[in-house]
Amino acid sequence: MAVKLGDTAPNFKALTTEGEIEFHEWMGNGWTILFSHPKDFTPVCTTELGIVAKMKSDFDKRNCKVIALSVDSVEDHKSWIKDINETQGTTVNYPIIADTDRKVADLYDMIHPNALNTLTVRSVFIIGPDKKVKLTLTYPAATGRNFDEILRVVDSLQLTADHMVATPANWQDGDTCIVVPSLTDDEARAKFPKGIEVIKPYLRTTAQPNR
Ligand code: BEZ
């Protein structure tokens, strides 16, 4: 069964490069990004795990932990991390799950046999402090992910969780936001003191409320 938006993220125990974890306990009260990659010692994955290490402080600022996963062993992960650090000019600073029995991959439906027989595809799950799944993404093996986009989504998820706005196409932190349809114009004017612009009755914008 695929994990869907709004589901509680399945809990599990797993071995990682930073020791054994129980996922819900490890997540704590903040946000989490769980992302899988197909295999250790592969080129695209090497660049992805390097970029995530370089961006770790950006995720930290957003109270968002990151954890990677593939079906290789802890020993392989640790050996590969040396290559990632050397070739990507970074230090891997987050855990990688060793899902050798594919327990987590099956729980999260990360193996898509018509794409890759027994390996995990490039899945991303963003999980909120309430342990509910807020976003899922699936990329094929040959396409590395854009982690700037994933950071942008975290900004939108955190903003829209706290304020009655939505974010338009290509929105970036600081841009104009959309007023949610459930608010009347009067309610929106009261809620957003910087004002609202009514372009159509269903298309209303306001300045980003937490800026
Ligand atoms: C890669 O990370 O480069 C990769 C992994 C599995 C299949 C193809 C490419």
PDB file of C-alpha atoms in Angstrom, residues 1-10 12 23 26-27 30-37 59 64-69 97 99 103-112 120-129 131-139 145 147 150-151 153-154 157:
ATOM      1  CA  MET A   1       0.000   0.000   0.000  1.00  0.00           C
ATOM      2  CA  ALA A   2       1.380   3.377  -0.977  1.00  0.00           C
ATOM      3  CA  VAL A   3       1.822   5.967   1.763  1.00  0.00           C
ATOM      4  CA  LYS A   4      -0.542   8.844   0.980  1.00  0.00           C
ATOM      5  CA  LEU A   5      -0.648  12.500   1.991  1.00  0.00           C
ATOM      6  CA  GLY A   6      -2.196  12.865   5.438  1.00  0.00           C
ATOM      7  CA  ASP A   7      -1.281   9.304   6.504  1.00  0.00           C
ATOM      8  CA  THR A   8       0.733   8.821   9.680  1.00  0.00           C
ATOM      9  CA  ALA A   9       4.288   8.028   8.555  1.00  0.00           C
ATOM     10  CA  PRO A  10       4.800   4.304   9.242  1.00  0.00           C
ATOM     11  CA  PHE A  12       9.990   1.268  12.090  1.00  0.00           C
ATOM     12  CA  PHE A  23      11.833   6.313  13.507  1.00  0.00           C
ATOM     13  CA  TRP A  26      14.228   9.813  16.131  1.00  0.00           C
ATOM     14  CA  MET A  27      11.959  12.357  14.394  1.00  0.00           C
ATOM     15  CA  GLY A  30      10.127  18.680  14.311  1.00  0.00           C
ATOM     16  CA  TRP A  31       9.902  18.130  10.584  1.00  0.00           C
ATOM     17  CA  THR A  32      11.600  15.224   8.782  1.00  0.00           C
ATOM     18  CA  ILE A  33      12.702  14.412   5.249  1.00  0.00           C
ATOM     19  CA  LEU A  34      13.088  10.692   4.536  1.00  0.00           C
ATOM     20  CA  PHE A  35      14.607  10.095   1.110  1.00  0.00           C
ATOM     21  CA  SER A  36      15.642   6.905  -0.629  1.00  0.00           C
ATOM     22  CA  HIS A  37      18.226   6.384  -3.340  1.00  0.00           C
ATOM     23  CA  PHE A  59      17.285  22.113   6.904  1.00  0.00           C
ATOM     24  CA  CYS A  64      13.850  19.712   9.740  1.00  0.00           C
ATOM     25  CA  LYS A  65      15.895  16.513  10.093  1.00  0.00           C
ATOM     26  CA  VAL A  66      17.071  14.539   7.076  1.00  0.00           C
ATOM     27  CA  ILE A  67      17.627  10.800   6.773  1.00  0.00           C
ATOM     28  CA  ALA A  68      18.567   8.787   3.681  1.00  0.00           C
ATOM     29  CA  LEU A  69      17.908   5.137   2.853  1.00  0.00           C
ATOM     30  CA  ILE A  97      19.392   3.735   6.845  1.00  0.00           C
ATOM     31  CA  ASP A  99      17.515  -1.375   4.675  1.00  0.00           C
ATOM     32  CA  LYS A 103      11.505  -3.656   5.408  1.00  0.00           C
ATOM     33  CA  VAL A 104      11.309   0.138   5.256  1.00  0.00           C
ATOM     34  CA  ALA A 105      11.283   0.164   1.459  1.00  0.00           C
ATOM     35  CA  ASP A 106       8.213  -2.098   1.503  1.00  0.00           C
ATOM     36  CA  LEU A 107       6.498  -0.064   4.247  1.00  0.00           C
ATOM     37  CA  TYR A 108       6.921   3.118   2.197  1.00  0.00           C
ATOM     38  CA  ASP A 109       6.457   1.493  -1.238  1.00  0.00           C
ATOM     39  CA  MET A 110       9.901   2.634  -2.363  1.00  0.00           C
ATOM     40  CA  ILE A 111      10.508  -0.293  -4.720  1.00  0.00           C
ATOM     41  CA  HIS A 112       8.808   0.107  -8.104  1.00  0.00           C
ATOM     42  CA  THR A 120      14.632   1.648  -4.140  1.00  0.00           C
ATOM     43  CA  VAL A 121      13.669   4.484  -6.492  1.00  0.00           C
ATOM     44  CA  ARG A 122      14.305   8.137  -5.535  1.00  0.00           C
ATOM     45  CA  SER A 123      11.432   8.684  -3.085  1.00  0.00           C
ATOM     46  CA  VAL A 124      10.996  11.710  -0.824  1.00  0.00           C
ATOM     47  CA  PHE A 125       8.637  11.926   2.145  1.00  0.00           C
ATOM     48  CA  ILE A 126       8.280  15.183   4.053  1.00  0.00           C
ATOM     49  CA  ILE A 127       6.732  14.478   7.444  1.00  0.00           C
ATOM     50  CA  GLY A 128       5.338  17.113   9.807  1.00  0.00           C
ATOM     51  CA  PRO A 129       5.715  17.421  13.598  1.00  0.00           C
ATOM     52  CA  LYS A 131       4.032  12.593  12.124  1.00  0.00           C
ATOM     53  CA  LYS A 132       1.671  13.006   9.146  1.00  0.00           C
ATOM     54  CA  VAL A 133       3.006  12.799   5.592  1.00  0.00           C
ATOM     55  CA  LYS A 134       2.864  16.262   3.994  1.00  0.00           C
ATOM     56  CA  LEU A 135       4.533  15.569   0.645  1.00  0.00           C
ATOM     57  CA  THR A 136       5.634  12.600  -1.451  1.00  0.00           C
ATOM     58  CA  LEU A 137       7.827  12.667  -4.551  1.00  0.00           C
ATOM     59  CA  THR A 138       9.122   9.852  -6.760  1.00  0.00           C
ATOM     60  CA  TYR A 139      11.975  10.286  -9.231  1.00  0.00           C
ATOM     61  CA  ARG A 145      16.538  15.503  -7.374  1.00  0.00           C
ATOM     62  CA  PHE A 147      17.003  19.751  -3.198  1.00  0.00           C
ATOM     63  CA  ILE A 150      12.551  20.356  -1.555  1.00  0.00           C
ATOM     64  CA  LEU A 151      13.678  23.214   0.717  1.00  0.00           C
ATOM     65  CA  VAL A 153       8.414  23.002  -0.358  1.00  0.00           C
ATOM     66  CA  VAL A 154       9.375  22.860   3.340  1.00  0.00           C
ATOM     67  CA  LEU A 157       4.452  23.600   4.088  1.00  0.00           C
TER      68      LEU A 157
END
